[in-house]
PDB file of C-alpha atoms in Angstrom:
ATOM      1  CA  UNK A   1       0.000   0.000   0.000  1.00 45.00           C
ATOM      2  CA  UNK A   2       1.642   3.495  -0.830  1.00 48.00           C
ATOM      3  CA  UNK A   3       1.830   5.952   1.835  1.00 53.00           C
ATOM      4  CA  UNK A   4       1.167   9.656   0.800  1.00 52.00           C
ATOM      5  CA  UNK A   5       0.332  12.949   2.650  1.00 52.00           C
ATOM      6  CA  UNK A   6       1.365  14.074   5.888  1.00 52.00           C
ATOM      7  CA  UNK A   7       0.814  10.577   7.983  1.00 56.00           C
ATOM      8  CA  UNK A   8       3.318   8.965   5.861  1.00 55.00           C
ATOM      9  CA  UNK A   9       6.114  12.071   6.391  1.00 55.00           C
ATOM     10  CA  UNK A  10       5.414  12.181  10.020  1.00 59.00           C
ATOM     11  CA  UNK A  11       6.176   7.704  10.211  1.00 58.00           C
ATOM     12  CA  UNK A  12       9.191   8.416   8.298  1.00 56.00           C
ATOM     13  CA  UNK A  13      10.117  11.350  11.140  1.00 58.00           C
ATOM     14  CA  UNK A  14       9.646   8.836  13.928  1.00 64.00           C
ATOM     15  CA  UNK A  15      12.279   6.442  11.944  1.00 57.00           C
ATOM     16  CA  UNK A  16      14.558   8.391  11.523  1.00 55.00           C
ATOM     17  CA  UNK A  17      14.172   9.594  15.147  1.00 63.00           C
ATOM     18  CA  UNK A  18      14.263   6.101  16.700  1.00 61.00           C
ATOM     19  CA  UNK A  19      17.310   4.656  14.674  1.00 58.00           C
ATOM     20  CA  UNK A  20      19.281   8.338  15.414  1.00 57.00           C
ATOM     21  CA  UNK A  21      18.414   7.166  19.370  1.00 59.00           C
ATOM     22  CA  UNK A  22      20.321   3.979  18.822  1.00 55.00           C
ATOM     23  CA  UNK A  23      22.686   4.897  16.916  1.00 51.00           C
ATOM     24  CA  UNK A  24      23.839   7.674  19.794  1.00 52.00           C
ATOM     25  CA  UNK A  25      26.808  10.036  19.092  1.00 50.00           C
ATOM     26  CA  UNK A  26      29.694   8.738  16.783  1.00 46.00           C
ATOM     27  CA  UNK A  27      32.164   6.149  18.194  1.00 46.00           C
ATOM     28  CA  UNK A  28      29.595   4.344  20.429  1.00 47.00           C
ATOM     29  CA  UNK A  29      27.712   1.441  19.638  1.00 45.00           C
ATOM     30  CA  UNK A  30      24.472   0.579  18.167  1.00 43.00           C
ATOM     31  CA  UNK A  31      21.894   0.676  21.376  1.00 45.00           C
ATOM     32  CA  UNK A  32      24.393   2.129  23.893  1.00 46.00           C
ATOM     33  CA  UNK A  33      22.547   4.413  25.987  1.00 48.00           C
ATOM     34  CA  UNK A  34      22.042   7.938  24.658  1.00 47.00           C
ATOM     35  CA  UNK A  35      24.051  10.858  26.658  1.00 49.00           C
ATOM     36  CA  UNK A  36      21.835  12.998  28.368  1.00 48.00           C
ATOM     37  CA  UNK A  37      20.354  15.750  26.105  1.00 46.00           C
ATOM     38  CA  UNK A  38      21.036  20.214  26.228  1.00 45.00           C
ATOM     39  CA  UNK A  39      18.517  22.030  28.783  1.00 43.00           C
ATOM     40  CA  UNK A  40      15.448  22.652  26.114  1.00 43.00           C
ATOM     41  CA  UNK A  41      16.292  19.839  23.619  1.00 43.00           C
ATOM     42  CA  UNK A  42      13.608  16.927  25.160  1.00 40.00           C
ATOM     43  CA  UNK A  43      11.153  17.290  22.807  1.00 42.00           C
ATOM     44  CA  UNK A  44      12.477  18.815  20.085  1.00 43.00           C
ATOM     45  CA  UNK A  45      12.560  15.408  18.194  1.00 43.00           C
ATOM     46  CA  UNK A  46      16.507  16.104  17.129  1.00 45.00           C
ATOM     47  CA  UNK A  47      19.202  14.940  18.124  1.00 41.00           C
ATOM     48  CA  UNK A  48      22.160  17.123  19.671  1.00 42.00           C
ATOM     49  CA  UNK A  49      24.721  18.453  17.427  1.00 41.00           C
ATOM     50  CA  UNK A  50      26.973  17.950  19.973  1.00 41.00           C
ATOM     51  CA  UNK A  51      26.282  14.498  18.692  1.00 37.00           C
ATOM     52  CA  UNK A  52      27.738  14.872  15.725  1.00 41.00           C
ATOM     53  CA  UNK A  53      30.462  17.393  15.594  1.00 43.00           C
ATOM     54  CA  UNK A  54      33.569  17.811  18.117  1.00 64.00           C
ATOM     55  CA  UNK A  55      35.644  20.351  15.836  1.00 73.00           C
ATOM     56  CA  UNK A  56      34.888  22.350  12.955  1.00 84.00           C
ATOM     57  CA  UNK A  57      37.285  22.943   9.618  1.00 86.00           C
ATOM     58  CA  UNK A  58      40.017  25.124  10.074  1.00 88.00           C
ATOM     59  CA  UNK A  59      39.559  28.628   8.146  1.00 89.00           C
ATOM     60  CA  UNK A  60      42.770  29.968   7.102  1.00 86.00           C
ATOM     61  CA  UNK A  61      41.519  32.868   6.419  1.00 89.00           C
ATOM     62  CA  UNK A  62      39.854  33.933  10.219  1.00 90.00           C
ATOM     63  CA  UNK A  63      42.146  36.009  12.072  1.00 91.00           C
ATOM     64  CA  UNK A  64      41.553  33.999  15.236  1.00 92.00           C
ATOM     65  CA  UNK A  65      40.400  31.152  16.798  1.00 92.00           C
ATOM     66  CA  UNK A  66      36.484  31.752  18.655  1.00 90.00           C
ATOM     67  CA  UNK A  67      35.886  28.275  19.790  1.00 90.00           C
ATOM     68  CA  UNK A  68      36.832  24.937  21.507  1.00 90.00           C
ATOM     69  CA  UNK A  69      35.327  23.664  18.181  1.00 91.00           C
ATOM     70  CA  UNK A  70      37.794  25.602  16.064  1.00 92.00           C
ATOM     71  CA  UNK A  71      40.505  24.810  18.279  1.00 92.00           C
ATOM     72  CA  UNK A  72      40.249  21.115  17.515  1.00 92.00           C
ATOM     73  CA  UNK A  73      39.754  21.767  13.638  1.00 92.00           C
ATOM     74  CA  UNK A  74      43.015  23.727  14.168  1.00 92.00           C
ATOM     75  CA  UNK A  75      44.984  20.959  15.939  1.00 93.00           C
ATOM     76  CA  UNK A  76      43.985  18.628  13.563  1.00 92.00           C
ATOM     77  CA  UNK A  77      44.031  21.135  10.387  1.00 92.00           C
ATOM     78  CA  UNK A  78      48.086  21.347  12.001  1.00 92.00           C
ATOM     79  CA  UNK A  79      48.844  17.932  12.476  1.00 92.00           C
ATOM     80  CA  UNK A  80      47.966  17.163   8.625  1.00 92.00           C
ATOM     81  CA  UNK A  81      49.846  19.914   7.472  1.00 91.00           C
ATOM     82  CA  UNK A  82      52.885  18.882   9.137  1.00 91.00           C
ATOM     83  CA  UNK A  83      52.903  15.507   7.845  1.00 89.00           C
ATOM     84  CA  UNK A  84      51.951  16.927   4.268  1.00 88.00           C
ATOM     85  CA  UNK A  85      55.572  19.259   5.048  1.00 87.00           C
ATOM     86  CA  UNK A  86      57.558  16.572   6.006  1.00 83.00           C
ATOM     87  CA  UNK A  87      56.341  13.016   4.739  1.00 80.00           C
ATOM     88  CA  UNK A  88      55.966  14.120   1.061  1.00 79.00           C
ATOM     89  CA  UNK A  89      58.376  14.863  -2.159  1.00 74.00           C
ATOM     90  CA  UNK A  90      57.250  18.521  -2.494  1.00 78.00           C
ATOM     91  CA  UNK A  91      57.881  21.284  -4.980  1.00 81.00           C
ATOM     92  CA  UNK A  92      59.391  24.045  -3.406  1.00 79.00           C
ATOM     93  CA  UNK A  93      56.505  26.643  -3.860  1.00 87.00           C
ATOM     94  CA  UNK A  94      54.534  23.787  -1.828  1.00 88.00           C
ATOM     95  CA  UNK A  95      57.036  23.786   1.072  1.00 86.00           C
ATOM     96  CA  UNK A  96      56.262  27.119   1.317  1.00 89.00           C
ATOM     97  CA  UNK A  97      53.061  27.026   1.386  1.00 92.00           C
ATOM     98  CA  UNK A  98      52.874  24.757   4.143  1.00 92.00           C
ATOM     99  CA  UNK A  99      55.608  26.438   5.965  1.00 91.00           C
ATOM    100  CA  UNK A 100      53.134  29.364   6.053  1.00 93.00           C
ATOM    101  CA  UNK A 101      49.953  27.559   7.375  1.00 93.00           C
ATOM    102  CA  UNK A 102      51.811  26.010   9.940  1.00 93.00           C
ATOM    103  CA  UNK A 103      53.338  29.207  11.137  1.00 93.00           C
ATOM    104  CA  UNK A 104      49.822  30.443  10.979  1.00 94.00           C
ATOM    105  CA  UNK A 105      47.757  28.241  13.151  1.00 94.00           C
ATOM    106  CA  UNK A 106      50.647  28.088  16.064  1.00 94.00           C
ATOM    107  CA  UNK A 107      50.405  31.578  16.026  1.00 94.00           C
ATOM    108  CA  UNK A 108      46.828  31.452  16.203  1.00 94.00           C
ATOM    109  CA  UNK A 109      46.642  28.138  18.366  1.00 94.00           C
ATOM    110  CA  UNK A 110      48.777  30.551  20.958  1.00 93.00           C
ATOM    111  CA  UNK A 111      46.835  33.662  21.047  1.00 93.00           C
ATOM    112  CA  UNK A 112      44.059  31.468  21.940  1.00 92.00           C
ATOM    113  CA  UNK A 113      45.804  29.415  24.670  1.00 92.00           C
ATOM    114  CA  UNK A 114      46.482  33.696  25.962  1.00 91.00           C
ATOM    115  CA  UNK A 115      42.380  33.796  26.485  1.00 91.00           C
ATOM    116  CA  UNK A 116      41.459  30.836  28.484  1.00 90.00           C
ATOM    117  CA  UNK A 117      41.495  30.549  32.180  1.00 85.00           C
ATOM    118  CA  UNK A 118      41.709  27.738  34.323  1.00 86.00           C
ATOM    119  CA  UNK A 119      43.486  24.751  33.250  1.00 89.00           C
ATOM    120  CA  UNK A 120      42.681  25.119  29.911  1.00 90.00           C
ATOM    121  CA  UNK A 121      45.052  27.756  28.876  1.00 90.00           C
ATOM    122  CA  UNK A 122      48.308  25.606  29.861  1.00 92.00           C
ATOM    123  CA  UNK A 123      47.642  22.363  28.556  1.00 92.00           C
ATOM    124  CA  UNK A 124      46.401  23.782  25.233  1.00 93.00           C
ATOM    125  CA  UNK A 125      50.087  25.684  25.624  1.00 92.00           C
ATOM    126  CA  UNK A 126      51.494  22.668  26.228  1.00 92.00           C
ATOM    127  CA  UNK A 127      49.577  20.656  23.431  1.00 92.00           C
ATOM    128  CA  UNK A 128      51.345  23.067  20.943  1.00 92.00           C
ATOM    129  CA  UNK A 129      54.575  23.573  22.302  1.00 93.00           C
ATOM    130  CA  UNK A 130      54.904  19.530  21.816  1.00 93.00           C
ATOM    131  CA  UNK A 131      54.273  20.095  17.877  1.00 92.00           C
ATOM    132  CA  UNK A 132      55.782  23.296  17.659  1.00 92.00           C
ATOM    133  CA  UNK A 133      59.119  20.931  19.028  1.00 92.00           C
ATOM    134  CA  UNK A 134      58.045  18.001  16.713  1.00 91.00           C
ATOM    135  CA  UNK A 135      58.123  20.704  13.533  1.00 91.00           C
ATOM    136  CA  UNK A 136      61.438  22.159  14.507  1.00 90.00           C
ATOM    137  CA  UNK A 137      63.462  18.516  14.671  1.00 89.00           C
ATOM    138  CA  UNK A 138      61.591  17.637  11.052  1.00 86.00           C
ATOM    139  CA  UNK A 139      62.888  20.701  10.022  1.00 86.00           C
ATOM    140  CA  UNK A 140      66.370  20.036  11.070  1.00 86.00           C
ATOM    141  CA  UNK A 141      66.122  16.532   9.954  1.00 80.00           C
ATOM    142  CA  UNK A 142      64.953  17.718   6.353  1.00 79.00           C
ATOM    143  CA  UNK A 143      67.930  19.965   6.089  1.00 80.00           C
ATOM    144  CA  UNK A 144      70.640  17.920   7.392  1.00 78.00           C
ATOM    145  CA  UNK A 145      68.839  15.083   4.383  1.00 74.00           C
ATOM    146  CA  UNK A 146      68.775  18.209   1.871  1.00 75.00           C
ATOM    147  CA  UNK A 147      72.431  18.996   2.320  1.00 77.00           C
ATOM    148  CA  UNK A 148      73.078  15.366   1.921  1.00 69.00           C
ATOM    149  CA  UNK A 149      71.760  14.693  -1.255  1.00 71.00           C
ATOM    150  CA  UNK A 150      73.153  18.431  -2.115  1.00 73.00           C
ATOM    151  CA  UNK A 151      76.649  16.345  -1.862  1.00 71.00           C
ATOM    152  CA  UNK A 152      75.623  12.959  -3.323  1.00 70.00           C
ATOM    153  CA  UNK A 153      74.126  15.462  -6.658  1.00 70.00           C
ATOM    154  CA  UNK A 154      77.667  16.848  -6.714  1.00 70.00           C
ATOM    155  CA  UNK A 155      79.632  13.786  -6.742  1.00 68.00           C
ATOM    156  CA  UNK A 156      77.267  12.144  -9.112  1.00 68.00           C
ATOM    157  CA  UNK A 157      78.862  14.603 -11.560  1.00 67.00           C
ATOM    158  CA  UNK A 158      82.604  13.182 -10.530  1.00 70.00           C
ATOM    159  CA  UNK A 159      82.241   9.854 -10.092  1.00 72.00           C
ATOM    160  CA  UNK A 160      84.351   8.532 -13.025  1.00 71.00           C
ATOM    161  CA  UNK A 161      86.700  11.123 -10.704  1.00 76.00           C
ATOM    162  CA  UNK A 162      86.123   9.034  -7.225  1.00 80.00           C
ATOM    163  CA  UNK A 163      88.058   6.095  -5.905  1.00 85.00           C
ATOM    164  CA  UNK A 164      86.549   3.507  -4.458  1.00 85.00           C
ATOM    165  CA  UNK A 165      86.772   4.640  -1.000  1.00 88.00           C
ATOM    166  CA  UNK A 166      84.969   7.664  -1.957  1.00 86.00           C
ATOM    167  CA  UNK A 167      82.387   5.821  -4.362  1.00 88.00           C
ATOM    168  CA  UNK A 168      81.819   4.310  -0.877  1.00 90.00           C
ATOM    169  CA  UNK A 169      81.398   7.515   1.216  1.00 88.00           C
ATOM    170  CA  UNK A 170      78.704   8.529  -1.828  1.00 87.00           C
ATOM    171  CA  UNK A 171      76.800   5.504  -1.851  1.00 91.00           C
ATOM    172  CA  UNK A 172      76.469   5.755   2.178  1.00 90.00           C
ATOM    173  CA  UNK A 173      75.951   9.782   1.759  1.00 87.00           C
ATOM    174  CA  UNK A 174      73.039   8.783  -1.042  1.00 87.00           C
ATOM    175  CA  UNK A 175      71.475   6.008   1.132  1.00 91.00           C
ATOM    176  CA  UNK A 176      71.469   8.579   3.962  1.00 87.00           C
ATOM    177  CA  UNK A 177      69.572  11.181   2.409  1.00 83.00           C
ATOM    178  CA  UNK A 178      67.081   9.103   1.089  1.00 85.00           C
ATOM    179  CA  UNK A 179      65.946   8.169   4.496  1.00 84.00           C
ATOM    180  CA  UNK A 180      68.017   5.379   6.012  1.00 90.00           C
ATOM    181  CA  UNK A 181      70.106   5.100   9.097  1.00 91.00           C
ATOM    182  CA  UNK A 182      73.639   4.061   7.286  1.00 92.00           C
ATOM    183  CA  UNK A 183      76.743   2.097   9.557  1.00 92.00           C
ATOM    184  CA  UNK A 184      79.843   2.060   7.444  1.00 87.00           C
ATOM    185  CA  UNK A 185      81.455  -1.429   7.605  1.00 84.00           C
ATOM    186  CA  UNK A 186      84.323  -1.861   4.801  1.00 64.00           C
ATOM    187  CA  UNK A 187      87.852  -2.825   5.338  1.00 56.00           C
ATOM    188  CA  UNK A 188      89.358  -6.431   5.529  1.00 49.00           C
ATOM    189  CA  UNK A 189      87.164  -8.778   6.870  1.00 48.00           C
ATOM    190  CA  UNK A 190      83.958  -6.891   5.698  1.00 56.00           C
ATOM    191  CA  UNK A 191      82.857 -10.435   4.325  1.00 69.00           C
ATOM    192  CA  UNK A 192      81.382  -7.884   1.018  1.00 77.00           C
ATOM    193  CA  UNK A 193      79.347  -5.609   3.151  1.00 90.00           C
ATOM    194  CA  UNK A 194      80.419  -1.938   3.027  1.00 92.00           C
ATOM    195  CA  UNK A 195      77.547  -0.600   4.711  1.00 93.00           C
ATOM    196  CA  UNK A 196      74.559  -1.742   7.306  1.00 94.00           C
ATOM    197  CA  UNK A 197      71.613   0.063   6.451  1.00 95.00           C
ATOM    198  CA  UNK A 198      68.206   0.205   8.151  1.00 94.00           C
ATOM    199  CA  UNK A 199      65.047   1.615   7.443  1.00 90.00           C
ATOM    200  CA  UNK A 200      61.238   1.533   8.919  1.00 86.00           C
ATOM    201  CA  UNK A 201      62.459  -1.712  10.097  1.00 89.00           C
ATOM    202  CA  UNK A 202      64.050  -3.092   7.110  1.00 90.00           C
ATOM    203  CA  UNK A 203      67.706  -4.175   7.531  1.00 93.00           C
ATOM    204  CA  UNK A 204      69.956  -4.596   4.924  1.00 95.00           C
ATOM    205  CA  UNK A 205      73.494  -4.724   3.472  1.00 95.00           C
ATOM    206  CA  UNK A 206      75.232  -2.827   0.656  1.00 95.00           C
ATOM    207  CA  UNK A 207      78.105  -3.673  -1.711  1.00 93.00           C
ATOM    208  CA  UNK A 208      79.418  -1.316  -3.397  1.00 91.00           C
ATOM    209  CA  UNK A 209      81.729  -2.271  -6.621  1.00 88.00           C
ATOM    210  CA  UNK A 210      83.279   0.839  -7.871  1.00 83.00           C
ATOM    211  CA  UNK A 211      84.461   0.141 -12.184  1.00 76.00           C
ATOM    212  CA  UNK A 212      84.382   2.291 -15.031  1.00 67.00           C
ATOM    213  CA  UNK A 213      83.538  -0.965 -17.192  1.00 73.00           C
ATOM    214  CA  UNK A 214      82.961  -4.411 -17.093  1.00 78.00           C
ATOM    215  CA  UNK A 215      79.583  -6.205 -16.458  1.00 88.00           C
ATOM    216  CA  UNK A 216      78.717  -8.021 -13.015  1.00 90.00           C
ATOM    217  CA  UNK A 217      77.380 -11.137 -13.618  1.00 92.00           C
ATOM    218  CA  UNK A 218      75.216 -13.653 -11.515  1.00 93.00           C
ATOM    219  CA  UNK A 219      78.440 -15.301  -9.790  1.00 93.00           C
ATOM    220  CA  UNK A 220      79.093 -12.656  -7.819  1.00 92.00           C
ATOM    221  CA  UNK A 221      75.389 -11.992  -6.497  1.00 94.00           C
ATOM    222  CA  UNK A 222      75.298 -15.641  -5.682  1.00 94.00           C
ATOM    223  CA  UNK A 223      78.071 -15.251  -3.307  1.00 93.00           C
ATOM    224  CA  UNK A 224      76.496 -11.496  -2.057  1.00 94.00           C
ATOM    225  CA  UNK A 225      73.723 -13.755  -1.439  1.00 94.00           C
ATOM    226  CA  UNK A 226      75.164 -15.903   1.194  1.00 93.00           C
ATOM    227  CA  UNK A 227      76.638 -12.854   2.818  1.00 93.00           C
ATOM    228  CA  UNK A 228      72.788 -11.303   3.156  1.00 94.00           C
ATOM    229  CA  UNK A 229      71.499 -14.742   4.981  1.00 93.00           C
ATOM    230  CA  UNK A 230      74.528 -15.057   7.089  1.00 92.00           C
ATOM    231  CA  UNK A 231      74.159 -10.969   8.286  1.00 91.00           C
ATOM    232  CA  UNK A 232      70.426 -12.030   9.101  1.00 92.00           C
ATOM    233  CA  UNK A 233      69.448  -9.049   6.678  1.00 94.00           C
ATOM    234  CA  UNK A 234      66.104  -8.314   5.001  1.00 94.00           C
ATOM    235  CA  UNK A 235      67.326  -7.421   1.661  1.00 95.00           C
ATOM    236  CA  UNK A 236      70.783  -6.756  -0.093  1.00 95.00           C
ATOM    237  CA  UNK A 237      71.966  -3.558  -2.386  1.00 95.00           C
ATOM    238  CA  UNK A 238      74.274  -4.421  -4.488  1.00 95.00           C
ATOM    239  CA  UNK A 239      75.317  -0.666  -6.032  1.00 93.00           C
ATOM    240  CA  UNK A 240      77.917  -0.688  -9.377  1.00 90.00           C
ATOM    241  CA  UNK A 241      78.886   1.823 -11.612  1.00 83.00           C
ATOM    242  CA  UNK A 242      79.026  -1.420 -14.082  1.00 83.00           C
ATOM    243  CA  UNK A 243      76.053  -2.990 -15.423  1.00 87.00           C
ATOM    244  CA  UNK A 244      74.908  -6.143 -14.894  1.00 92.00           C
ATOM    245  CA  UNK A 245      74.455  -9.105 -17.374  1.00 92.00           C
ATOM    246  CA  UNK A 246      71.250 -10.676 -18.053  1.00 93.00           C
ATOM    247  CA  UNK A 247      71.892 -13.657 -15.649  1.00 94.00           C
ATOM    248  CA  UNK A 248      72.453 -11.534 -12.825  1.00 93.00           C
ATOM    249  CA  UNK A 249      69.380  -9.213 -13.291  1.00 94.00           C
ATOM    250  CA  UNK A 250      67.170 -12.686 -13.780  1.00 94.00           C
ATOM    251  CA  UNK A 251      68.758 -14.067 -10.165  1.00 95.00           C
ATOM    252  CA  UNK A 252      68.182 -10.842  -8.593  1.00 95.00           C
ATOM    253  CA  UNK A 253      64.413 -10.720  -9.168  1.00 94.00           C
ATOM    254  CA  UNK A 254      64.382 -14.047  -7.657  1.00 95.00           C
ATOM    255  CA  UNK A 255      66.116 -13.212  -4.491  1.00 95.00           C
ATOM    256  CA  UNK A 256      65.913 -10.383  -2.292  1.00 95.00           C
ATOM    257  CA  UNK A 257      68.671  -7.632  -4.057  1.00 95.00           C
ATOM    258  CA  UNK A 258      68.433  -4.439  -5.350  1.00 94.00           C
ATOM    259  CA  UNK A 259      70.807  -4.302  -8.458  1.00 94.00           C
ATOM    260  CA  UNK A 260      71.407  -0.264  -8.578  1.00 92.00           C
ATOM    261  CA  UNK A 261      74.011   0.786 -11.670  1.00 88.00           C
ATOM    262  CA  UNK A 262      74.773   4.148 -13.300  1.00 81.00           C
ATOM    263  CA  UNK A 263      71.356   5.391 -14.549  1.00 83.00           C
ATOM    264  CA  UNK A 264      69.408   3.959 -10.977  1.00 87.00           C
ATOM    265  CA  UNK A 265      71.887   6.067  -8.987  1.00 85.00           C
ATOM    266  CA  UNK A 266      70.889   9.219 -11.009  1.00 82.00           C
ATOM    267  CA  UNK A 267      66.973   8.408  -9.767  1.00 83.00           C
ATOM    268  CA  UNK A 268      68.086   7.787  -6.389  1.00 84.00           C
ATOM    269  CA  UNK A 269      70.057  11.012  -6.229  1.00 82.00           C
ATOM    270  CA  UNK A 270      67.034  12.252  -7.630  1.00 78.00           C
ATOM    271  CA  UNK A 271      64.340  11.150  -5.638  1.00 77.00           C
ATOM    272  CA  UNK A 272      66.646  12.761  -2.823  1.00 76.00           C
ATOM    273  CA  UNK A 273      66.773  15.793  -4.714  1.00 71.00           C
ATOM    274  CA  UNK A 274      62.536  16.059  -4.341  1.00 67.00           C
ATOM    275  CA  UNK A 275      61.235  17.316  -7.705  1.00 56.00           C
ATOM    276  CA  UNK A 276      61.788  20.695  -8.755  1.00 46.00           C
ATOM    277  CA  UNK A 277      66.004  20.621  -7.820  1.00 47.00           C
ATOM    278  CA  UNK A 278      68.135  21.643 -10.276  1.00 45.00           C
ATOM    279  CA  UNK A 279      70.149  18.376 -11.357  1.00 46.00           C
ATOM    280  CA  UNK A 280      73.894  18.448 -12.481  1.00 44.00           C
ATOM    281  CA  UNK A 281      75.063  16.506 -15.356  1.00 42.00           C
ATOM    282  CA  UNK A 282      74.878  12.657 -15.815  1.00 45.00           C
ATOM    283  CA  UNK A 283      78.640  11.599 -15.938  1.00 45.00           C
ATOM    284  CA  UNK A 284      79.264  11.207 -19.619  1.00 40.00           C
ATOM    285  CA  UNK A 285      80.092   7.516 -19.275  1.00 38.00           C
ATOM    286  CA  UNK A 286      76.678   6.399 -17.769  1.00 38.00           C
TER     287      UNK A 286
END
């Protein structure tokens, strides 16, 4: 049987009204009990926004902040932008965008902190001191990476000008500014690792073969091989400025190593880079 006219709009009301009183406010279960409702609201047949909303979006635009609301949309409007500013490959007008906004709402987040009374004011202070920290040690952690891949750009441009000790020192100086913690090994006894690297929870080892030509072939990865297992690695990078044959690159993609030559040491120095550097010169003999 249809329903039409105003019975049918004021069942559909009641629905909605019943399942909105089971629901109850986002992050509790279905049929916990509803929070008590605002002086004025029994009756009204709504429920609370309170309900529904604990912040609002952040307005870059507003001169201040007005509300606990607001403050929350700030915090969290912060927190994103910080991990946009330092998580990301960013062009450098983006940086600086970012660098703004987050200037912007501590400034903000502050004067606001200034207003309340009570507790409040302190441990809001307190809240953004502990990003305000967090953004200064990203920032020196982005430069110190910056200045490293600054070097490893410059020596790409020398390396058929490096000897082997310093093909090392690049490799570990490139590995570094891409984001891992490097330990330089080398020397007699090294059993073919040169450096102990470590990332996100990844360990691994790296070889580095430093030759103007020649072509490494799948011998030599066999026996790199052993020397990953026996170091209890997760993967091996085995880094050349040789190429490798057509054996090696098939027992590589069976086993965990990274072949890196020539050209996949420009894109590494290049993904340290971010995009919009300006790049040196390939060497000549890539």
């Amino acid at each position: 049987m249809e329903c039409l006219g105003p019975q049918c709009a004021e069942l559909m009301l009641e629905w909605f009204r019943a399942r909105a009183a089971e629901a109850g406010p986002p992050g509790t279960r279905a049929g916990a009990p509803a929070p008590p409702a605002e002086p004025g609201a029994r009756g009204r047949g709504r429920p609370d926004q309170g309900m529904l909303w604990t912040s609002v979006s952040y307005n870059d635009e507003a001169p201040a902040i007005r509300s606990e609301a607001e403050l929350e949309g700030a915090f969290e409007h912060l927190e994103y932008a910080v991990f946009r500013r330092f998580e990301n490959q960013l062009t450098r007008a983006e940086r600086a965008r970012l660098d703004n906004t987050i200037r912007n709402v501590l400034f903000k987040i502050e004067r606001y902190a200034g207003t309340l009374s009570g507790p409040e004011g302190p441990q809001v202070e307190r809240r953004r001191k502990a990003i305000q920290e967090a953004v200064a040690e990203a920032r020196e952690k982005a430069e110190r990476l910056r200045l490293q891949a600054r070097r490893a750009d410059l020596k790409l441009a020398q390396l058929d000008g490096l000897t082997p000790e310093g093909f090392e020192e690049f490799v570990a100086e490139l590995f570094e500014a891409i984001g891992f913690a490097v330990d330089r090994v080398g020397g007699t006894g090294d059993e073919g690792i040169d450096l102990k690297v470590e990332r996100q929870g990844l360990r691994g080892v790296v070889q580095c073969k430093y030759h103007k030509k020649g072509v490494v072939g799948s011998p030599e990865l066999q026996k790199f091989l052993g020397t990953i297992h026996h170091s209890g690695s997760h993967k091996g990078f085995f880094v050349t400025t040789k190429t490798f044959s057509l054996a090696a690159e098939r027992f590589a993609a069976d086993h965990p190593i990274e072949l890196v030559d020539g050209p996949r040491l420009v894109e590494l120095v290049r993904e340290a880079m971010g995009p919009g550097a300006v790049k040196e010169p390939e060497p000549a003999w890539f």
